[in-house]
Each structure stands twice: as C-alpha cells, then as structure tokens.
Short mmCIF file of C-alpha atoms in Angstrom, two decimals:
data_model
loop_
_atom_site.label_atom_id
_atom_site.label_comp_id
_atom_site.label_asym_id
_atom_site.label_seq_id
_atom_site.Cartn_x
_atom_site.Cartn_y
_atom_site.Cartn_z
CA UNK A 6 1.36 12.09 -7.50
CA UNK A 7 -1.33 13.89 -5.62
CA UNK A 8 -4.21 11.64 -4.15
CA UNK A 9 -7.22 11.75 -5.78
CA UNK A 10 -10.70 13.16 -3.27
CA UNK A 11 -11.78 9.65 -1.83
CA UNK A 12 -15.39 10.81 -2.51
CA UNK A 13 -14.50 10.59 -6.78
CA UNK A 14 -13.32 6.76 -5.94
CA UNK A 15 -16.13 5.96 -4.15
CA UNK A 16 -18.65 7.64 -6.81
CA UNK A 17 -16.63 6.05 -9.72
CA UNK A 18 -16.61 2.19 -8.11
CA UNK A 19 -20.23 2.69 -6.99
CA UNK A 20 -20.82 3.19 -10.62
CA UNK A 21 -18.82 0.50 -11.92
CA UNK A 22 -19.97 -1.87 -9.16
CA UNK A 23 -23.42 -0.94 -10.11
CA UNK A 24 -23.15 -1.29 -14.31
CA UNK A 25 -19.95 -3.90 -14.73
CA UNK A 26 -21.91 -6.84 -15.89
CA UNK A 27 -20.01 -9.33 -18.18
CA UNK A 28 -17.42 -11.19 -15.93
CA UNK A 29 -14.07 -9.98 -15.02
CA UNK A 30 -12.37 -8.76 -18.47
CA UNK A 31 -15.42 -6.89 -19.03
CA UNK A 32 -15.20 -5.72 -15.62
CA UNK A 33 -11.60 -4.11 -16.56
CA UNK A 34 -11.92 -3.36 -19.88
CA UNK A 35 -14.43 -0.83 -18.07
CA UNK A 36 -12.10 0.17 -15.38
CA UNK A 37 -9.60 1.04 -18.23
CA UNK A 38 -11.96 3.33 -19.80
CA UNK A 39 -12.77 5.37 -16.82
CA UNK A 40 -8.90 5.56 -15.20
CA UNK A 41 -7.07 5.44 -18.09
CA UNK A 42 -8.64 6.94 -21.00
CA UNK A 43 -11.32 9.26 -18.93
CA UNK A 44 -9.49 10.13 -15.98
CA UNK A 45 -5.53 9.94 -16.54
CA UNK A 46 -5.42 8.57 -12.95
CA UNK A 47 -2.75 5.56 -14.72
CA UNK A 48 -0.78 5.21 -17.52
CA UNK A 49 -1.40 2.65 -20.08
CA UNK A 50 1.51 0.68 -19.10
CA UNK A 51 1.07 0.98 -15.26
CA UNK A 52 -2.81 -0.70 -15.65
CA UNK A 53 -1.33 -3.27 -17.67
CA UNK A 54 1.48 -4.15 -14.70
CA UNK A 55 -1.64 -4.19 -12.01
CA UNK A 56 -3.44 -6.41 -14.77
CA UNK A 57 -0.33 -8.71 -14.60
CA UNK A 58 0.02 -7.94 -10.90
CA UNK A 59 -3.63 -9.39 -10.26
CA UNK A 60 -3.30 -12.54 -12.34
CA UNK A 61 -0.35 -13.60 -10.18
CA UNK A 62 -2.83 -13.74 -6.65
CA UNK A 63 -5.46 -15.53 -5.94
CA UNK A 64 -8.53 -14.18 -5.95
CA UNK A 65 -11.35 -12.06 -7.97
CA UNK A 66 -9.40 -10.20 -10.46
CA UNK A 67 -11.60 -6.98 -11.04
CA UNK A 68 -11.95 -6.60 -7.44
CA UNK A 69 -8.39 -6.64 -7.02
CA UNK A 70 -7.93 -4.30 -9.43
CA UNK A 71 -10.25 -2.13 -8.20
CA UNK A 72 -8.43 -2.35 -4.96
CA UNK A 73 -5.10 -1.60 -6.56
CA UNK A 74 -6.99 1.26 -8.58
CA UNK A 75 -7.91 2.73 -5.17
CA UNK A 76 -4.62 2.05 -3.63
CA UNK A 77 -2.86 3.74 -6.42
CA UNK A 78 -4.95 7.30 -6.25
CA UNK A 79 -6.17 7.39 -2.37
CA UNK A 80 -3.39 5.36 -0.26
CA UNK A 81 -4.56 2.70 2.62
CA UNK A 82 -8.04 4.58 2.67
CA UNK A 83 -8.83 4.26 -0.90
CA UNK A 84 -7.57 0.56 -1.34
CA UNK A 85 -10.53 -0.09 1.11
CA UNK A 86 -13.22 2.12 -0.35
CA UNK A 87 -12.25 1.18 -3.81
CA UNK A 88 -12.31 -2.51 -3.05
CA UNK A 89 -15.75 -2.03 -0.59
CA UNK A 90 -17.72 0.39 -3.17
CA UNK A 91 -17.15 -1.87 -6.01
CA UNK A 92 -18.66 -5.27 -3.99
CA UNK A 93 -21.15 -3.43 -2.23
CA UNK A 94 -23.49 -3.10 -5.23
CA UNK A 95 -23.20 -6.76 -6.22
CA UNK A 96 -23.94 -8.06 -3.14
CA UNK A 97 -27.02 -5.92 -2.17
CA UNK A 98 -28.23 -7.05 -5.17
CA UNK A 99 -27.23 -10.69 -4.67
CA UNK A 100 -28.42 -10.73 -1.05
CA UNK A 101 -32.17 -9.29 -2.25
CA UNK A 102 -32.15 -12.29 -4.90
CA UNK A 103 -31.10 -14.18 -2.04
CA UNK A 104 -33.84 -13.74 0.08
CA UNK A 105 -36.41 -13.74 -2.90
CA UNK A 106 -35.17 -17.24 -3.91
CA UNK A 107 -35.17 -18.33 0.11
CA UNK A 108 -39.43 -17.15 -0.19
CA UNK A 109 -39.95 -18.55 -3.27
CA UNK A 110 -37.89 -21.31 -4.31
CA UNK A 111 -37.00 -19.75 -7.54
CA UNK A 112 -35.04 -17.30 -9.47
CA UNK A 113 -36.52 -14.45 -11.89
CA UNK A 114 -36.73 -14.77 -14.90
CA UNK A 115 -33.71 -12.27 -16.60
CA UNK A 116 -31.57 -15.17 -18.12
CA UNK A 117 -33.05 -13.33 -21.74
CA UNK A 118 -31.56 -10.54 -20.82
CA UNK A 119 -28.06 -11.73 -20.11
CA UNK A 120 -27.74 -13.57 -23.42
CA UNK A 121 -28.55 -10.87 -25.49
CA UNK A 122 -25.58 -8.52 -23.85
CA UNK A 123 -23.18 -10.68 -23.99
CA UNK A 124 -22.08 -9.81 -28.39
CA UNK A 125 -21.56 -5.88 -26.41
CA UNK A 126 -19.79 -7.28 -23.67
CA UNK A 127 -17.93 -8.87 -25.92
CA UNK A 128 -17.15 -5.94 -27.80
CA UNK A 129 -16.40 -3.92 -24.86
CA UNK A 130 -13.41 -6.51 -24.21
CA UNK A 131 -11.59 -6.47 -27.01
CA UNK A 132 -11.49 -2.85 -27.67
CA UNK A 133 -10.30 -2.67 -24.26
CA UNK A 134 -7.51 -5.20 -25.34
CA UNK A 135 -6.61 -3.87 -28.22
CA UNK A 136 -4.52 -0.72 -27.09
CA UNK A 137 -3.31 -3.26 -24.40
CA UNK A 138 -2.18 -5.83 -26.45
CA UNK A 139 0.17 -2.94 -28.68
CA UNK A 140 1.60 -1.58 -25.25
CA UNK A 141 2.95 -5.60 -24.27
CA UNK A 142 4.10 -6.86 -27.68
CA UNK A 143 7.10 -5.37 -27.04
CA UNK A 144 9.23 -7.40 -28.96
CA UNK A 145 8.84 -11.04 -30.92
CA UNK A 146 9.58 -12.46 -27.72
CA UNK A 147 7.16 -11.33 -25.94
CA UNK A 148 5.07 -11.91 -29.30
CA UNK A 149 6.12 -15.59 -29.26
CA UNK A 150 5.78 -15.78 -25.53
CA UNK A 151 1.47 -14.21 -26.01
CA UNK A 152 1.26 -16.90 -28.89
CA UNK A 153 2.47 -19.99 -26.74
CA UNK A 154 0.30 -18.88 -23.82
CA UNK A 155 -2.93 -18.30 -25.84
CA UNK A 156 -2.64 -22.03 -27.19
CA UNK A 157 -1.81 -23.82 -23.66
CA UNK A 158 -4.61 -21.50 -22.37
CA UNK A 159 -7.15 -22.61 -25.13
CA UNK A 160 -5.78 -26.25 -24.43
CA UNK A 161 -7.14 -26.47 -21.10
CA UNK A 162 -3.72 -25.84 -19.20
CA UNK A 163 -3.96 -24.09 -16.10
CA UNK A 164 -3.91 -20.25 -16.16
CA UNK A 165 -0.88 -20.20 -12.70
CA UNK A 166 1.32 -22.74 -15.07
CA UNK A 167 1.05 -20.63 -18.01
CA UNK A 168 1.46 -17.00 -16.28
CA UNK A 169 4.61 -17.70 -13.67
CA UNK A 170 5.50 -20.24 -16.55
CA UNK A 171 5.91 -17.23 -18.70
CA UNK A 172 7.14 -14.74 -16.62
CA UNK A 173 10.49 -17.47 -15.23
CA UNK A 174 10.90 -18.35 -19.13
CA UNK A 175 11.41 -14.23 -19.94
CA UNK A 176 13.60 -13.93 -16.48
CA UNK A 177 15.61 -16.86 -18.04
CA UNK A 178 16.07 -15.42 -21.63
CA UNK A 179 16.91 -12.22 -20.08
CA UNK A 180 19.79 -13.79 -18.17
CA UNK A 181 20.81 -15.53 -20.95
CA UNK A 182 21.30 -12.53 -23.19
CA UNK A 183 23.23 -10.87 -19.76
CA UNK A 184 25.42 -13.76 -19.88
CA UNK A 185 26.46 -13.66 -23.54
CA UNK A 186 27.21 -9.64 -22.99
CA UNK A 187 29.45 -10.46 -20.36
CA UNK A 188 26.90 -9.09 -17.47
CA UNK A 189 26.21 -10.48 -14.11
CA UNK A 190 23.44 -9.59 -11.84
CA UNK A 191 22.49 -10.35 -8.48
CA UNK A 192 18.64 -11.06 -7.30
CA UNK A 193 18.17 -9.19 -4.26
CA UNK A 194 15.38 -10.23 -2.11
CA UNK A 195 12.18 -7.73 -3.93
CA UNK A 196 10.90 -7.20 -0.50
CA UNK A 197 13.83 -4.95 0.34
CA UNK A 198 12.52 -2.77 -2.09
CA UNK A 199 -24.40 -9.24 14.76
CA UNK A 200 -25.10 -10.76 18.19
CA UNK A 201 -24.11 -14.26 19.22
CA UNK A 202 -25.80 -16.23 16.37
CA UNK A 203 -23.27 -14.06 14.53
CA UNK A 204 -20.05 -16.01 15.93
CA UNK A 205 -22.35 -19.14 15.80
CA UNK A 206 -20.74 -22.81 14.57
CA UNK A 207 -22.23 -22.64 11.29
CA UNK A 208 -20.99 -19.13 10.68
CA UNK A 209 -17.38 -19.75 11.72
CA UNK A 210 -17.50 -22.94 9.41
CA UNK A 211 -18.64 -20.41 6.45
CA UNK A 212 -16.14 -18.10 7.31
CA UNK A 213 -13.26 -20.20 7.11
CA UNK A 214 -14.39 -22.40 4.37
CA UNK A 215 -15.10 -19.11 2.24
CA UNK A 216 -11.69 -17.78 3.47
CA UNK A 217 -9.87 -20.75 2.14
CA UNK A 218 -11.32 -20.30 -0.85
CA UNK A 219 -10.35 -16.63 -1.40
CA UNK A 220 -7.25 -17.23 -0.27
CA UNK A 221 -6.28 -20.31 -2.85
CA UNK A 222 -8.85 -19.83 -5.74
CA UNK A 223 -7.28 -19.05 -9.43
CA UNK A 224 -9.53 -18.84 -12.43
CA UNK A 225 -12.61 -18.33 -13.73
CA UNK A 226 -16.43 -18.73 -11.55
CA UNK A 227 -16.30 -22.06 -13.24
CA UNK A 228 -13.70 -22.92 -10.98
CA UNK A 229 -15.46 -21.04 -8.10
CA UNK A 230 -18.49 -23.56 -9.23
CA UNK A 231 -15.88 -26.70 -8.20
CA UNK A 232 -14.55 -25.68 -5.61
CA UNK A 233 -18.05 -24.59 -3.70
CA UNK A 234 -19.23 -27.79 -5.41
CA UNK A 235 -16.22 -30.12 -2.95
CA UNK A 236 -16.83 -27.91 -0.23
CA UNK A 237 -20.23 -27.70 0.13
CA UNK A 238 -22.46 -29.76 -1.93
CA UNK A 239 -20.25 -32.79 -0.99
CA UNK A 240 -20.94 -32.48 2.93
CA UNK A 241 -24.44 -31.71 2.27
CA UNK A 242 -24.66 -27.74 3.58
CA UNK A 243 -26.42 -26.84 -0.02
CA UNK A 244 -27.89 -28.30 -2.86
CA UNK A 245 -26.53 -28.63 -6.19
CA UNK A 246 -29.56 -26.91 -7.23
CA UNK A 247 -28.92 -24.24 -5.03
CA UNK A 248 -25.20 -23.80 -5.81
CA UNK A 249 -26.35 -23.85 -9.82
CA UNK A 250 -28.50 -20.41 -8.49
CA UNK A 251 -26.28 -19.12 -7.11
CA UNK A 252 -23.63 -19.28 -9.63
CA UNK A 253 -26.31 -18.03 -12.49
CA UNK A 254 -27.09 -15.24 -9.88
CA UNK A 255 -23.32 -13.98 -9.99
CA UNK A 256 -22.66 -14.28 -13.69
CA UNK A 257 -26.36 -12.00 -13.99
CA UNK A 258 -26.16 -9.40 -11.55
CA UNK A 259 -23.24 -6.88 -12.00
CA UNK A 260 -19.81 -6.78 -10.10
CA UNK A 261 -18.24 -9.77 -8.99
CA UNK A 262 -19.19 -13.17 -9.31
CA UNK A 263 -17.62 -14.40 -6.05
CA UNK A 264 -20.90 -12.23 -4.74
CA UNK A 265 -22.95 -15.92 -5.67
CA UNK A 266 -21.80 -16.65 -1.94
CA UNK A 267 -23.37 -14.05 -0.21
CA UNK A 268 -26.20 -15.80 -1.81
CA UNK A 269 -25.29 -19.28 -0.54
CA UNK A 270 -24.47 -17.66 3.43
CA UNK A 271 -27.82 -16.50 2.95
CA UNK A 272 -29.66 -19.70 2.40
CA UNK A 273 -27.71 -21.53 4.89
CA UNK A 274 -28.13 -19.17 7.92
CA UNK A 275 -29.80 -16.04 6.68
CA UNK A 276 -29.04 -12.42 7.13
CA UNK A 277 -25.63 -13.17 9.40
CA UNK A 278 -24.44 -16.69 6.73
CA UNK A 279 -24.53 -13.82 3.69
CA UNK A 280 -22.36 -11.66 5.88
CA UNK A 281 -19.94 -13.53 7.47
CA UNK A 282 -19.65 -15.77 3.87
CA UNK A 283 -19.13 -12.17 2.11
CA UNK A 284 -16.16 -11.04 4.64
CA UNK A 285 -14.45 -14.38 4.39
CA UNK A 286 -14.41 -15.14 0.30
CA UNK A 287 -13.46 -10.98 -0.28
CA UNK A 288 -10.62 -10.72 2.79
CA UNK A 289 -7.95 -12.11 1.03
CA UNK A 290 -8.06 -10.16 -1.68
CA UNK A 291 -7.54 -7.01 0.11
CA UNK A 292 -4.24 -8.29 2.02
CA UNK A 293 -3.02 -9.91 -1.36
CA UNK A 294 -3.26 -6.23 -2.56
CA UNK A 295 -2.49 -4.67 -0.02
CA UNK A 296 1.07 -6.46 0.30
CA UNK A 297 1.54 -6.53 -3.45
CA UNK A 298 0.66 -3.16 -4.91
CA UNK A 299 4.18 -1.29 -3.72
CA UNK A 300 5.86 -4.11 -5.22
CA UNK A 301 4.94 -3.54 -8.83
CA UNK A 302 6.70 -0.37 -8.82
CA UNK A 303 9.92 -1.96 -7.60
CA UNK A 304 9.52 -4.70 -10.08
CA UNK A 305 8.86 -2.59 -12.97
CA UNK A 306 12.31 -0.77 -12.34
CA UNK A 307 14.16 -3.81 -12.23
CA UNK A 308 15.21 -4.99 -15.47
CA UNK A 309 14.91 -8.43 -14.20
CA UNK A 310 11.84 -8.47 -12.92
CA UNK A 311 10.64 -6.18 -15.70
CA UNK A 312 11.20 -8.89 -18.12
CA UNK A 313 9.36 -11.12 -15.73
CA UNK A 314 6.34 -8.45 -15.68
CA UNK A 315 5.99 -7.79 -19.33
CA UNK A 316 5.47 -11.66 -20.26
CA UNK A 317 3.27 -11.89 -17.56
CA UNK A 318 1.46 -9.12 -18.96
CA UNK A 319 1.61 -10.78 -22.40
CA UNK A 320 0.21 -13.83 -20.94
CA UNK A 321 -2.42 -11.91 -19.22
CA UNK A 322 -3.84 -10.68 -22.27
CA UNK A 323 -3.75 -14.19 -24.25
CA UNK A 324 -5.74 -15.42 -20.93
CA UNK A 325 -8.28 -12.35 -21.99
CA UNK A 326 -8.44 -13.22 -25.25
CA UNK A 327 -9.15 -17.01 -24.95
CA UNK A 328 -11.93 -15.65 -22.77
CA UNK A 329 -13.46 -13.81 -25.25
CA UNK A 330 -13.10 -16.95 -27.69
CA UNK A 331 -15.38 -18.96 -24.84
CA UNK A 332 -17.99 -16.20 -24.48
CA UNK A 333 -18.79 -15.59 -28.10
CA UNK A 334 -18.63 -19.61 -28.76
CA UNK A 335 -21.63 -20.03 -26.34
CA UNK A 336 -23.38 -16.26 -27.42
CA UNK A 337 -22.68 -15.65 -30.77
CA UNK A 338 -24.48 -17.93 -33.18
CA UNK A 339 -26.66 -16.31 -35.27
CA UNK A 340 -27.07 -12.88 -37.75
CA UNK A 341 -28.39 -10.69 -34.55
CA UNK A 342 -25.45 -11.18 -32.10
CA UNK A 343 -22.99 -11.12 -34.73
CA UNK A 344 -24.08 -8.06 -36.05
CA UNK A 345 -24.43 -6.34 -32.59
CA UNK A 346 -20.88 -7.26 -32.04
CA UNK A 347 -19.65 -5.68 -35.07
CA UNK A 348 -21.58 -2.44 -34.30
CA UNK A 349 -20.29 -2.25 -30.90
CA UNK A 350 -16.87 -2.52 -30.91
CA UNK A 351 -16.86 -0.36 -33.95
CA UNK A 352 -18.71 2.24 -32.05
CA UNK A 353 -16.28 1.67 -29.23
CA UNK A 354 -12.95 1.76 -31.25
CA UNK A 355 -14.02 5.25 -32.60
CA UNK A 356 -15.20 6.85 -29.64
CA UNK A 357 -12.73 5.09 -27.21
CA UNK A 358 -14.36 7.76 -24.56
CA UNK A 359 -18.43 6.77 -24.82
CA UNK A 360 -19.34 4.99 -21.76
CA UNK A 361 -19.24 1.16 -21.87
CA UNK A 362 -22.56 0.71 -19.71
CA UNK A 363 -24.44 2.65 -22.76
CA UNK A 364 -23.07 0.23 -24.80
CA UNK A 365 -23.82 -2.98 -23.05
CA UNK A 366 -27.79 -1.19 -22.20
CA UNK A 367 -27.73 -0.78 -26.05
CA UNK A 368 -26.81 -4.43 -27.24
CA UNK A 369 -29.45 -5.55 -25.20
CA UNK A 370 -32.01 -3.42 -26.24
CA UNK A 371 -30.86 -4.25 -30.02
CA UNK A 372 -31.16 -7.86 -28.99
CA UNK A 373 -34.93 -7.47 -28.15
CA UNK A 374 -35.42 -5.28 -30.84
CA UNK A 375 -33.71 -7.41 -33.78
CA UNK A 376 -35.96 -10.26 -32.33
CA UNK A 377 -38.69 -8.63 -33.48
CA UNK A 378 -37.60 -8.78 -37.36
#
C-alpha cells in the first residue's frame, strides 16, 4: 500500500484536532468519515479492528486511533505526526484557558455552547455506528455477544471485563466448534508474527504521576476525573475546584480530554508543569501503538484470534452505544434537542460524505436559534 504524503496527515489531524469536539466516539465517528468514507485510506473492516485494537490499551482512544491512522498510511513518521497534530490543537487551546484561568480565577463563559451541540454530536455518533455495527454482527453470536456487553456496560461493569471478557468467550466458542469437527490448533506466541526548573522536583513528580496514569487509565474522562482526583487533590497539589476546571475545560475545547492536564501542569508550575504533564499523560499511548498496530494484521489472519477480534469489535460498539445512551440522557430533554437530533443524523445518513464539523457548527447554531421561538 503506498504511503500517503505526511503533509495530507498532518493537514487532516490538524483539522480534526482543531473541530473534534464531543468526546472520543465523536472524535472517531469523525475520523471514519474522513479515512474511510472520504479518503479510502482503510477499509471498513480494518477501522473497526484498530477501533477494537484501541479499546484493548490503556489510554485516550481517539488519540490512539489517530496514531494508528497515521501509522497505517505514513509508517514510524506518520504514527508521530498523526498522534502530535491531533493533540497539538487541544492543548494550545487548553494551555491559553490555562493561563486565562491562572489571571483570573475563572473560566469563560461557553458552557451554553457545549450543551446545545451535544443532540449533533450525538447524531454524528450513531451514523458513524451504524455502517459499523452491520460490518461486526457477523453472526448471532457475535449478535448475542454485542447484546450481553451493551447490558453489563449499561450496568456499571467495567469496560476491560466486558471487552477481553468477550473476546476469551468467542476464542472459547471457536475452539469448541474446532473440537466437535475433529480440529486441533496450536496458539503460537502472536509476537512471532526548558532549563533547569524544567527537570525541577515538582516537574518530575508531574511527569511520572501523569505517566502512570497514561499508562494504566481505561475509560471514560470520568474516570480520568478519579484518578487525578486520588492523585492529586488527595495530597493537596490542586484543588477540587481546580480539577472540576479543568475537567469542564477538556470536555469543551476540541480534541482530547486528557488535554485538562496540560491545564492542571499549568497551574501547578506554569509554562514547564503544562509541558512536562502533557509529555507524560500522552507517552504511553504512542508506545501502546506503536507495539500494537503490526499486530492487528497478524491477528486478523488468524482464525483464532479473528474470533477474538470480531467480539471485541462487537463489544466495542455496544461500549459506543451505551455512550450515546449517557450523552443524550443528560442533553436531550426537551422539543429543541430532540428535534436537532433527528435532523442531523438524517442529514448525515443521506449524505454520509458532508463534513461532520458543519454539522456539529449547525446544531449549535439551531440551538440558539430555536431558543428564540
């Protein structure tokens, strides 16, 4: 497959960094749009492995597929500017609200704004899913296996449980049937196939408390919000008040929401705390990637592990579902919202090519126009 120009993956993940507000299924429903239906760079099926792929790591999922994305179409060099162009935006932004909030002791005031796209990001989601959810539903297996995993997820159960949990249970039915055909198989090991203040105390205790948390962290920003909540709020280095901010901060300004700690490193030591807090929560995610991507490959061409894949896959998209369940709980609740989600995703289910960011720019403008009736 010939490499795509590095400068078209830095332009695209600029431009998704830049407009990929929503959390991260919205983040990937967009990233299908441009790679798969735009620009042919995957197949439907080989976005839904690195969705599957991603779930299985820790870490910020639409960074690390944005990662994959650019390790995919550019090699070595475009896993990094992938992964770097589609942060950068987020935490410019984050770092500017940083320093604001440091001057002022406040946030501004764009909450309205958020609430009213959330019925379009919500649309933007599903219509993503949709053609995703046909490719996995394989079989009434894997049917069975998406059902099972969208209850235990709405339940409360945790999101690694349910997706290895699903993934060993398809390995095991697909021994079972090997078995009864009078197969055996053998599981070969899948790997065959700034100055001093920069390096200060308080920097190297952000790095490796951020680093930790990259390198262990499943789930949602929620979870992010605990486990920043033990590790720093509990010894004192921020607030609650400040960690609240800088939570809202990620979930408001596009790209990912693990940019909220470049806005805590900033209001612990500045300039050098954003920095050094940015490199250690983002670092894992590019070795995770880095030492999974050419094992999806192998995996898909092993029946085994192919069975293993596709309910993970399933499970990935109850996981995206259930999400979409939470956001339009909390967003849609009256006429307006309801109806801007029905507009939207019809919009986006017959032109599957318009550009998502029109259509989140759109829901909010329809928001403060509706309010007006």
């Amino acid at each position: 497959m010939k490499a795509t120009p590095l400068k078209e993956i830095a332009l695209l993940f600029l431009k998704l960094g830049t407009t990929a507000f929503g959390g991260p299924a919205a983040h990937i429903a967009m990233m299908r749009q441009e790679v798969v239906v735009k620009r042919n760079w995957l197949t439907e099926q080989h976005f839904l492995d690195l969705i599957g792929a991603t779930n299985l790591i820790p870490g910020p999922n639409s960074t690390e597929m944005a990662i994959h994305i650019g390790h995919e179409k550019g090699g070595w060099k475009g896993l990094i500017i992938a992964g770097l162009c589609f942060i950068m935006p987020a935490v410019l932004i984050t770092g500017t609200l940083a320093w604001l909030y440091k001057k002022y002791g406040q946030l501004p005031q764009i909450q309205p704004f958020v609430y009213d796209i959330k019925p379009a990001i919500i649309a933007v989601i599903l219509a993503a899913i949709y053609p995703l959810a046909k490719k996995s539903l394989q079989t009434f297996e894997l049917g069975a296996i998406g059902i099972v995993a969208l209850v235990l997820s709405i339940l409360g159960y945790s999101e690694v449980l349910i997706l290895f949990g699903s993934g060993f249970l398809a390995m095991g039915l697909y021994a079972i049937r090997l078995k009864h055909k009078g197969k055996s198989f053998t599981l070969l090991p899948l790997f065959i196939m700034g100055g001093d203040d920069f390096f200060s105390r308080i920097n190297i205790s952000l790095f490796l408390s951020f680093l930790k948390i990259g390198a262990i962290l499943y789930g949602s920003g929620y979870v992010l919000f605990a486990f920043l909540d033990s590790e720093l709020v509990a010894h004192g280095i921020i607030t609650r008040q400040q960690l609240v901010d800088a939570i809202a901060v990620g979930q408001f300004t596009p790209g990912p929401v693990f940019s909220s700690v470049t806005f805590i490193g900033f209001q612990v030591n500045g300039i050098n705390g954003a920095i050094i807090s940015t490199i250690g929560i983002f670092l894992p995610s590019f070795v995770f990637v880095a030492l999974l991507n050419p094992l999806v490959s192998k995996m898909r061409g092993s029946k085994l592990f192919g069975a293993f894949l596709n309910a993970v896959n399933v499970a990935s998209i109850a996981l995206i579902v259930v999400v979409c369940y939470q956001l339009g709980k909390d967003s849609i609740n009256n006429w307006r919202s309801v109806l801007i989600a029905i507009v939207s995703i019809c919009i986006l289910l017959k032109f599957p090519r318009i550009n998502n960011a029109f259509i989140v720019l759109s829901g909010s403008i329809a928001g403060c126009l509706l309010l007006l009736i």
